[in-house]
Coordinates of C-alpha atoms and ligand atoms in Angstrom, one line a residue:
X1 CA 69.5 108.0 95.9
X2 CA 68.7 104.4 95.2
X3 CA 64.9 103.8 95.5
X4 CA 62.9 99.9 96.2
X5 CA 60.3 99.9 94.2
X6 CA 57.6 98.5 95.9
X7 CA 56.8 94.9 97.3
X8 CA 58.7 93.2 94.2
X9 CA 62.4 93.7 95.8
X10 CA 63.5 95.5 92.7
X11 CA 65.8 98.6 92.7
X12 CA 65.9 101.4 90.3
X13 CA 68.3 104.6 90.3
X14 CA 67.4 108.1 89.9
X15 CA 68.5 109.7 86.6
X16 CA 71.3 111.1 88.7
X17 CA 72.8 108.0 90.2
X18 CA 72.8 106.6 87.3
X19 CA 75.2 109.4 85.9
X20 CA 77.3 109.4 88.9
X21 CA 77.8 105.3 88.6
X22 CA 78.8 106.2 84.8
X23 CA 81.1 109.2 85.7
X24 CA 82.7 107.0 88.1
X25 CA 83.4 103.8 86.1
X26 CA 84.7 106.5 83.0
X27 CA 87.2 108.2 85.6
X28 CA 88.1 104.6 86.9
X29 CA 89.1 103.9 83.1
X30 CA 90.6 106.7 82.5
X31 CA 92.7 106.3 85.6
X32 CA 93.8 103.1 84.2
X33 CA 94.4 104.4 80.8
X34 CA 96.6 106.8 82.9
X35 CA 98.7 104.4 84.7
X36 CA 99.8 102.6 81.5
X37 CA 101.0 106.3 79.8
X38 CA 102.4 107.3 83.3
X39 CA 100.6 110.6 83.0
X40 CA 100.7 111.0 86.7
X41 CA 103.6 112.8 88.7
X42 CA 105.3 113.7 92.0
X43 CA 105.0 117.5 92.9
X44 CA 107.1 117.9 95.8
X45 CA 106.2 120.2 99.1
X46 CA 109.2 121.1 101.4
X47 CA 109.2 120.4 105.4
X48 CA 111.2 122.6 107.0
X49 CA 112.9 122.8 110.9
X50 CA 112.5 125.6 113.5
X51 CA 115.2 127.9 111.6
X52 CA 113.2 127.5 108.2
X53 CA 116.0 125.2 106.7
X54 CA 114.5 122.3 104.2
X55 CA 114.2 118.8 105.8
X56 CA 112.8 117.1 103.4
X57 CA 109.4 117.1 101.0
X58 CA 106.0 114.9 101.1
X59 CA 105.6 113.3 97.5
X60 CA 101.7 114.6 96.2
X61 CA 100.8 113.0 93.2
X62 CA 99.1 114.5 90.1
X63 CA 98.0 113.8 86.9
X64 CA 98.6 115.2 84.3
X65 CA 95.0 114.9 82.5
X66 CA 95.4 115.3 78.4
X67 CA 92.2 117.9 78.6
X68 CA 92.1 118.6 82.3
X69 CA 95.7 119.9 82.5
X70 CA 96.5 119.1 86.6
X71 CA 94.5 116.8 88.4
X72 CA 94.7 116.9 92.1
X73 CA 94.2 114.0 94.2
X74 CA 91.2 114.8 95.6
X75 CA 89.5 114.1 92.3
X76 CA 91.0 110.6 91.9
X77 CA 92.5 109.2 94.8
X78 CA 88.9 108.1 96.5
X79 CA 88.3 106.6 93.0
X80 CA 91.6 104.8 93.0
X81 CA 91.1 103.6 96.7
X82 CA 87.8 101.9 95.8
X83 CA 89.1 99.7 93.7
X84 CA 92.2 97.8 93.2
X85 CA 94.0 101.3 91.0
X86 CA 95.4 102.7 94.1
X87 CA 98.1 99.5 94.1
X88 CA 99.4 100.0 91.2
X89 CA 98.9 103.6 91.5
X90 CA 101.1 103.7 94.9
X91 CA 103.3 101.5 93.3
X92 CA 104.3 104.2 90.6
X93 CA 104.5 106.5 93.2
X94 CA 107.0 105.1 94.9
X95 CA 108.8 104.2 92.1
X96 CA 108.9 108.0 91.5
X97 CA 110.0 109.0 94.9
X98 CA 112.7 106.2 94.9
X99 CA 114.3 107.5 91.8
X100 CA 114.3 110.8 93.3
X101 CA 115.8 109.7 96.5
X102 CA 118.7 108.3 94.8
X103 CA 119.4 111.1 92.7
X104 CA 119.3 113.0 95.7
X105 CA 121.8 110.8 97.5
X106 CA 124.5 111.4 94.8
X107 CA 124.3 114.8 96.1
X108 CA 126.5 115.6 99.3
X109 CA 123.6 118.9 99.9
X110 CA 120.5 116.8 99.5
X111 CA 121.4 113.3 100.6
X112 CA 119.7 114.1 104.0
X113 CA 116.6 114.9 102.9
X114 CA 113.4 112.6 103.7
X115 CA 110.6 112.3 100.8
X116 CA 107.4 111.5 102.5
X117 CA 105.0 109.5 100.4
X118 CA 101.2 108.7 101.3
X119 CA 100.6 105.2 101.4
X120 CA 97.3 103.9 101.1
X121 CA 95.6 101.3 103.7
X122 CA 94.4 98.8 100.6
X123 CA 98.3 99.4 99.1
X124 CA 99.7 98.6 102.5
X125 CA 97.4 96.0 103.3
X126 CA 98.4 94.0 100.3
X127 CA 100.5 90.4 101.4
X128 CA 103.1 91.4 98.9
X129 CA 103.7 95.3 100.4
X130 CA 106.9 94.6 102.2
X131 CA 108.4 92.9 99.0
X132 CA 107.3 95.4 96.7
X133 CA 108.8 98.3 98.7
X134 CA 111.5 96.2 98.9
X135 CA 111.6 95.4 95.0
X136 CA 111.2 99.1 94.5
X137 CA 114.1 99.9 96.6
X138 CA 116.3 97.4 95.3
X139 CA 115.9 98.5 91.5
X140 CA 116.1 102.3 92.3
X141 CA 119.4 102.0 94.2
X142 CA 117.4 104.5 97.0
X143 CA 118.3 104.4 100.6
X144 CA 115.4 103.4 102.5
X145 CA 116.5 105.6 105.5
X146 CA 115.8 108.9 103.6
X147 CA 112.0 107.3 102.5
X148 CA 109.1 108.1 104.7
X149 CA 105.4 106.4 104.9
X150 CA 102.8 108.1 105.7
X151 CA 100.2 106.2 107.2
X152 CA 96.7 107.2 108.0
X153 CA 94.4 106.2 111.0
X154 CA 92.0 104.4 108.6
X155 CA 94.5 101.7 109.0
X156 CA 94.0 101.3 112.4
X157 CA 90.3 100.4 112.5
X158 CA 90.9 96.7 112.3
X159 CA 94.1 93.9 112.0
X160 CA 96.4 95.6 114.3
X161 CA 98.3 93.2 114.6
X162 CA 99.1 92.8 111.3
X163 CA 100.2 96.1 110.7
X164 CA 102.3 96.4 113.4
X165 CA 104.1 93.3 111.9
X166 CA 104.3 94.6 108.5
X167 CA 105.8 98.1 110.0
X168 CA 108.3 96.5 111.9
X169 CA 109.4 94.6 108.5
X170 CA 109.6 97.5 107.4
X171 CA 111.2 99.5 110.0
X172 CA 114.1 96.7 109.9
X173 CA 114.8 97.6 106.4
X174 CA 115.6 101.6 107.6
X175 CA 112.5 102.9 106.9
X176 CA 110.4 105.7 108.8
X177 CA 106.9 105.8 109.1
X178 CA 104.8 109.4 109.8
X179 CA 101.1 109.3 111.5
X180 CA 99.2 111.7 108.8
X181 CA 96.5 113.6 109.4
X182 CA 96.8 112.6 113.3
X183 CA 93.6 113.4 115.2
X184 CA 91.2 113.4 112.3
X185 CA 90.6 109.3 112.4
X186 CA 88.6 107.1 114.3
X187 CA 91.3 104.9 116.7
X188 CA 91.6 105.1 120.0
X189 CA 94.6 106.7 121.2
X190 CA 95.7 103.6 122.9
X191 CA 97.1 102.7 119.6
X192 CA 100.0 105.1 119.5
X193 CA 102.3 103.0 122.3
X194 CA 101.9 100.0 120.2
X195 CA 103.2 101.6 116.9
X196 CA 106.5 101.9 116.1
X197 CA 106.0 105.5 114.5
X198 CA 108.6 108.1 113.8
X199 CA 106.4 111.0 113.4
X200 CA 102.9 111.9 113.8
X201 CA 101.8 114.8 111.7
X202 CA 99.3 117.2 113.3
X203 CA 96.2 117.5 110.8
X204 CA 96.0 120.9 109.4
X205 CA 92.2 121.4 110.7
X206 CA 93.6 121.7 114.2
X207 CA 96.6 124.0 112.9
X208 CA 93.7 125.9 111.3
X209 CA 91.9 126.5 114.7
X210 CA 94.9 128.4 115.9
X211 CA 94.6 131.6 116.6
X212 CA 90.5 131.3 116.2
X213 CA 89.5 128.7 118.7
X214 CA 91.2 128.4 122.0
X215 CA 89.5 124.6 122.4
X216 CA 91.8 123.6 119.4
X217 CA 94.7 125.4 120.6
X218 CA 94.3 122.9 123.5
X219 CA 93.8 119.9 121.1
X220 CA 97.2 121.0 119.4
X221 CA 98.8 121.7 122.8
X222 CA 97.6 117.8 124.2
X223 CA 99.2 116.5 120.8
X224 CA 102.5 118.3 121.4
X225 CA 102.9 116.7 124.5
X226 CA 101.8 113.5 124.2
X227 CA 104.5 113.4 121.2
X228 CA 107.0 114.5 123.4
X229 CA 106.1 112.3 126.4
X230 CA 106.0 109.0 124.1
X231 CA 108.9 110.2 122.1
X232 CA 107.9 111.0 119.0
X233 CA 108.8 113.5 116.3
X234 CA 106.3 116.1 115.4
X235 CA 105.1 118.1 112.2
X236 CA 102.4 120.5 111.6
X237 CA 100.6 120.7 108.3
X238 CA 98.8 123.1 106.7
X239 CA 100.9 125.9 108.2
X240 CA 99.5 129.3 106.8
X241 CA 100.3 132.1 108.8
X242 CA 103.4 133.0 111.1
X243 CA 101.0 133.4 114.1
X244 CA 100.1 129.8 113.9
X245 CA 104.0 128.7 113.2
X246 CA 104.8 130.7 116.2
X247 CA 102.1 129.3 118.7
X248 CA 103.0 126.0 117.2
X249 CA 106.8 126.5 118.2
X250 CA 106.5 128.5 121.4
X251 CA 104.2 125.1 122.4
X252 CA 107.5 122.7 120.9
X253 CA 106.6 121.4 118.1
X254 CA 109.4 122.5 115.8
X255 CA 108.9 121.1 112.3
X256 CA 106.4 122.6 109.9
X257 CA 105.2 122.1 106.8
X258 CA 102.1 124.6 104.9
X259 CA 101.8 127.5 102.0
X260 CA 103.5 129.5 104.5
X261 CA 107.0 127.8 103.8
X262 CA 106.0 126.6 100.1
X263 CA 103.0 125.0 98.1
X264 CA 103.7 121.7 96.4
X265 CA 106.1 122.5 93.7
X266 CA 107.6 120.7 90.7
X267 CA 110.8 118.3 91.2
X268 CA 112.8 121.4 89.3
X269 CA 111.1 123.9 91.4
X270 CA 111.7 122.6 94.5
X271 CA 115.1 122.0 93.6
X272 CA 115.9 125.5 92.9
X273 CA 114.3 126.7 95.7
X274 CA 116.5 124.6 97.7
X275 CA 120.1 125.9 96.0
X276 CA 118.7 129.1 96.2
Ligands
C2E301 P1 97.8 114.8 102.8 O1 98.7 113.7 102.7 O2 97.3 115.2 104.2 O3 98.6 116.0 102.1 C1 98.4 117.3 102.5 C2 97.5 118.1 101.6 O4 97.4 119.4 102.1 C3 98.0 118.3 100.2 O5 96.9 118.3 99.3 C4 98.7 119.6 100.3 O6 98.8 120.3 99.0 C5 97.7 120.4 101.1 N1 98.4 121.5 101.8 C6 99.7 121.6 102.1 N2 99.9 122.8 102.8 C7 98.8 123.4 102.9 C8 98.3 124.6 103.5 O7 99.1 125.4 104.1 N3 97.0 124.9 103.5 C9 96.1 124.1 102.9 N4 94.8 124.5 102.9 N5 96.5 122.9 102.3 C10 97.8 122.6 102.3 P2 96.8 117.5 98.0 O8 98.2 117.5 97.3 O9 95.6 118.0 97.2 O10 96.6 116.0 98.5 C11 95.4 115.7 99.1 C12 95.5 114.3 99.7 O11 95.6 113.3 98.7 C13 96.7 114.0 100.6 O12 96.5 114.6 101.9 C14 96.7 112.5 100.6 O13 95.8 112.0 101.5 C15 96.2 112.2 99.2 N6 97.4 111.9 98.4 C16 98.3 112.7 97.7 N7 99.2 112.1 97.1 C17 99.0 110.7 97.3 C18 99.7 109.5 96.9 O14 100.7 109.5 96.2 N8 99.1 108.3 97.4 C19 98.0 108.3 98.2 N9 97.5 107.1 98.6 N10 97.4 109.5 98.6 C20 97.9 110.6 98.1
MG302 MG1 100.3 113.0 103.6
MG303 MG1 98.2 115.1 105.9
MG304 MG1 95.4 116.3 106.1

């Protein structure tokens, strides 16, 4: 905790601080050091439709840390987001996902399949987004109706406007966009008529609360049909447990994705999973 010492305005940090400021410019260095040997990859996790079959995947990044073996996002991405890393970061990403997409669409039994990849609100608040999506599509050949962004409510807090103009730029190019972790931000729901979304992805706290807390079941159940009345595709994450895949399907919402179906996988994993 940052302390004033006294009357002369002067700040000092704890011990502590201090080695939390350190740790934190080392891993933002490291991060860097990482995006230049492109030690970061795509594991894949499969979304599946109200028979089980495989839709599609959401992109989750990792790194693969020369001493810390698999790095999962949550001990990098807030790092990444607080400075300018997570643009070039998302950028690799979606290079990834585009070369996957049009390996995929050489495929007759996987050219349907939608990749889903998380895209940050500094990434996609960038003026050159749009053209670096586009630049990214471009080179990789991909088709940009099999790519999917997944947006989060932090966007939402300020310049609408502009990103409903960006999505629609977007949107003109093929693209889908997904409402992550829906119900978890701070908007007001008033937002969701405005956007042009595709999807909005039920967060897995509330798919968590089924089965446990009737209050939450009620919070899924509004989702659902709100979705439905405005016309929008639904998916659950987080799905553990058949009880909570059948209250989610019994209230309509009929595309799932969770540790019941799959974890994230590797690309050759997932792959054989699906010709299996
Ligand atoms: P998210 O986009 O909401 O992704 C879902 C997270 O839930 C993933 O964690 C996934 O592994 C985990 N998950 C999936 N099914 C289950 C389940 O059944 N139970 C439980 N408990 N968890 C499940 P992961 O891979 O650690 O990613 C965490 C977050 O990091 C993501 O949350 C996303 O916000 C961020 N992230 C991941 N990849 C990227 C990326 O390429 N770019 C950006 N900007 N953010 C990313
Ligand atoms: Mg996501
Ligand atoms: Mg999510
Ligand atoms: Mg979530």
């Amino acid at each position: 905790v940052a302390k004033t010492s006294g009357g002369n305005g002067l700040r000092y940090f704890e011990p502590a601080m201090q080695a939390t400021v350190a740790a934190r410019s080392a891993l933002e260095n490291e991060i860097r050091e990482a995006l230049a040997a492109r030690a970061f990859d795509l594991h894949y996790q499969s979304q599946v439709d109200e028979s089980g079959h495989v839709v599609g995947a959401e992109a989750l990044v990792r790194w693969r840390h020369p001493q810390r073996g698999l790095v999962m996002p949550g001990d990098f991405i807030a790092v990444a987001e607080s400075t300018e890393l997570i643009v070039p970061l998302g950028l690799q990403v979606l290079e990834m996902a585009c070369a996957q997409l049009a390996l995929w669409a050489q495929n007759p039994e996987r050219a349907a399949l939608q990749l889903a990849v998380n895209v940050s609100a500094r990434q996609f608040r960038r003026d050159d987004f749009v053209e670096q999506v586009e630049r990214v599509l471009a080179a990789s050949g991909a088709n940009p109706a099999m790519l999917k962004l997944e947006l989060t409510e932090s966007l939402l807090q300020s310049q609408m406007e502009e990103t409903i103009r960006t999505m629609h730029r977007l949107k003109a190019i093929g693209i889908r966009f997904s409402m992550d972790d829906f119900g978890t931000g701070y908007s007001s729901l008033s937002y969701l008529t405005q956007l042009p979304l595709d999807q909005i992805k039920i967060d897995k706290y509330f798919v968590g609360g089924i089965g446990c807390d009737p209050k939450i079941e009620l919070i899924v159940q509004t989702i659902i049909g709100m979705a439905r009345n405005l016309d929008v595709e639904l998916i659950a994450e987080g799905v553990e447990t058949q009880a909570q895949c059948d209250f989610l399907r019994a209230n309509g919402c009929f595309r799932y994705q969770g540790y019941l179906f799959s974890r994230p996988v590797s690309i050759a994993e997932f792959e054989s999973a699906l010709s299996a």
